[in-house]
Coordinates of C-alpha atoms in Angstrom, one line a residue:
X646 CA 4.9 -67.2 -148.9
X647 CA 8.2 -67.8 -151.0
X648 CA 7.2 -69.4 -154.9
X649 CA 9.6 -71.9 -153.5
X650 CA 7.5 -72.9 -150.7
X651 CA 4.2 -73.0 -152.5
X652 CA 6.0 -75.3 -155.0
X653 CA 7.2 -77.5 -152.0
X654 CA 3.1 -77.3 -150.3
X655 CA 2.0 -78.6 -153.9
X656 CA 4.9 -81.5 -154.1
X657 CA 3.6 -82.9 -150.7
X658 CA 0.2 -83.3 -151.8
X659 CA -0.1 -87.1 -152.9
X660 CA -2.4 -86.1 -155.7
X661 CA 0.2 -84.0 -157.3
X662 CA 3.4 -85.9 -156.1
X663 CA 4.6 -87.3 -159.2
X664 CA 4.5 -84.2 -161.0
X665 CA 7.9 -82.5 -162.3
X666 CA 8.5 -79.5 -160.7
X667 CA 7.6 -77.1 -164.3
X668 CA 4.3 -79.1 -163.7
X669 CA 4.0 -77.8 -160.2
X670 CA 5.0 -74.2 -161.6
X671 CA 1.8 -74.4 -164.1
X672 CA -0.2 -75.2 -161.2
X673 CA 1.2 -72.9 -158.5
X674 CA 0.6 -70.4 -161.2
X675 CA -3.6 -71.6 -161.7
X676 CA -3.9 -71.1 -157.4
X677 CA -4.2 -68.6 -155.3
X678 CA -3.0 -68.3 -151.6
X679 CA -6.1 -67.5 -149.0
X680 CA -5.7 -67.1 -145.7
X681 CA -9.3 -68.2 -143.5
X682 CA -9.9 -68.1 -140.1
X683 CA -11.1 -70.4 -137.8
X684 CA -14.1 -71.9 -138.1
X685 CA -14.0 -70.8 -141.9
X686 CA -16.1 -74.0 -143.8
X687 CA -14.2 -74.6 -146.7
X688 CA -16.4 -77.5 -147.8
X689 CA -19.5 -78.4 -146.8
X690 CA -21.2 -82.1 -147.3
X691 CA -23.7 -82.7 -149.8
X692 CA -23.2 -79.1 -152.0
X693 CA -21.4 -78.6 -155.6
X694 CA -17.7 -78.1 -155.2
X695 CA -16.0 -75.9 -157.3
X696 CA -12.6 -75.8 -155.5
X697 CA -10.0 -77.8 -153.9
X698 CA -7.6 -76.7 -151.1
X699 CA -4.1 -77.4 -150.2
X700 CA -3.1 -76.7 -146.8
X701 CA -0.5 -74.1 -146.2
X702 CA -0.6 -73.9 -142.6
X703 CA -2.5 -75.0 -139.7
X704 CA -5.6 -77.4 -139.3
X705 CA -8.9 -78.4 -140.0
X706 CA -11.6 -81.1 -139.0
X707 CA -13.3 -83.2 -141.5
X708 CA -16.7 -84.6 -140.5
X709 CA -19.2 -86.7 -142.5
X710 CA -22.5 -87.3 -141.5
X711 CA -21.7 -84.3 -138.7
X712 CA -19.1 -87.2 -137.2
X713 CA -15.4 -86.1 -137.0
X714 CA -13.3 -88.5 -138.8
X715 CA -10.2 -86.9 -139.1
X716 CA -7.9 -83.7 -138.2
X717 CA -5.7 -82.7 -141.6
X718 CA -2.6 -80.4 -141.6
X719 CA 0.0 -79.1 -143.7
X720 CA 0.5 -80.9 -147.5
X721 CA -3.3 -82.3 -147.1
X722 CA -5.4 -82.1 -150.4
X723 CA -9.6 -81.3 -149.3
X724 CA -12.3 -81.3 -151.8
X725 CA -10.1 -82.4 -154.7
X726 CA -13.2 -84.6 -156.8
X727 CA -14.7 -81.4 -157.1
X728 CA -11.8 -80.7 -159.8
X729 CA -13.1 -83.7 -161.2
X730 CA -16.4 -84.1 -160.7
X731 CA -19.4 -82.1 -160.4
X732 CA -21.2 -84.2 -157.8
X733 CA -21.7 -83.1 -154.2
X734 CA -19.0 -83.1 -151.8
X735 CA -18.7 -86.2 -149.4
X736 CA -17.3 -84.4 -146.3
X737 CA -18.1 -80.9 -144.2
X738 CA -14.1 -79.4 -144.0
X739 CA -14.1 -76.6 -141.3
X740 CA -10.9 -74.9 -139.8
X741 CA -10.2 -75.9 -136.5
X742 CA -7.3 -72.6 -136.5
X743 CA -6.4 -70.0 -138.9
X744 CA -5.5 -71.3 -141.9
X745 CA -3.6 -70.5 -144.9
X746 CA -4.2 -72.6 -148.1
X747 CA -3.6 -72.8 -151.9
X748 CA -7.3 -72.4 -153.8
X749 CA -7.8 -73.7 -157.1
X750 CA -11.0 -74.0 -159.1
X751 CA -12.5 -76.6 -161.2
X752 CA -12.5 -74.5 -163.9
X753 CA -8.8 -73.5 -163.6
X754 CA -8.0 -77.0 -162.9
X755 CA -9.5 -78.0 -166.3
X756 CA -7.6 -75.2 -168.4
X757 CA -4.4 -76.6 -166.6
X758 CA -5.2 -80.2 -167.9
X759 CA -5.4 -79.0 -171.2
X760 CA -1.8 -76.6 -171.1
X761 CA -0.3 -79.7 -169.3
X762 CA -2.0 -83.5 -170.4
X763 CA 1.0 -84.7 -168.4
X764 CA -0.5 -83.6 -165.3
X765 CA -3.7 -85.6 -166.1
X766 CA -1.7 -88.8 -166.2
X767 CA 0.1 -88.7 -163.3
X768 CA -3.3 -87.1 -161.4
X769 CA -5.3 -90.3 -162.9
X770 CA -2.2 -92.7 -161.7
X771 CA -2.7 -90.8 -158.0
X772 CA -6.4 -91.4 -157.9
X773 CA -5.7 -95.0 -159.1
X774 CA -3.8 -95.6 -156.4
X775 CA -5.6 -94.3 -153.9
X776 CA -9.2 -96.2 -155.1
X777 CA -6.9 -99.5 -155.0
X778 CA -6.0 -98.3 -151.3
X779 CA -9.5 -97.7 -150.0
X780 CA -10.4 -101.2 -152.1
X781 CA -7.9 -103.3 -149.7
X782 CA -8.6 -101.2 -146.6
X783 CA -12.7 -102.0 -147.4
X784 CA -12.1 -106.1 -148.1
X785 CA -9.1 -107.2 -145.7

């Protein structure tokens, strides 16, 4: 993959979406491509996390409680609290085809935070957002 696509992958991923595009070079630089095949688990329900994904290319099925609840593609961020958090994952993430993604650890994350603060701004503002999103969806 081009360094010009893995920048655009990381730009389409709400979580990083307000970050300037030297941010997205810092963390393009802290990832690492993986390609997985279908039916590869990438996160499982209930264990520690230590990763987060960005999809690359092609699709995957997130189930909770071993329900499907949704299909994600292209641009979409999976196990991101782990970057945060320590605590157990909240959804099973399996590829449905062959997949390419973007890996980055917990541990890499962190180091990132600290080379770039500005990155931990506009990631908080994201997650903000997106609690305040789930908050309205949870009490219309």
């Amino acid at each position: 993959m081009s360094r010009q696509s893995h920048l655009d992958h990381l730009a389409s991923v709400p979580l990083l979406s307000g970050c300037s595009k030297k941010e997205l070079q810092a963390v393009a630089r802290a990832s690492d491509e993986v390609a997985l095949p279908a039916g590869k688990v990438l996160c499982e329900e209930g264990t520690v996390g230590r990763e987060a994904f960005v999809i690359v290319d092609g699709t995957a099925e997130v189930r909770r409680n071993r329900h499907k609840v949704a299909t994600v593609g292209a641009g979409t961020c999976v196990g991101e609290l782990a970057l945060l958090d320590p605590g157990p994952r909240t959804a099973t993430v399996v590829a449905d085809t062959d997949m390419t993604v973007l890996a980055i650890g917990a541990r890499e994350f962190a180091a990132l935070l600290d080379e770039v603060p500005a990155i931990a701004h506009k990631v908080l503002r994201s997650l903000a957002a997106r609690v305040r999103d789930l908050d309205s969806q949870i009490y219309r």
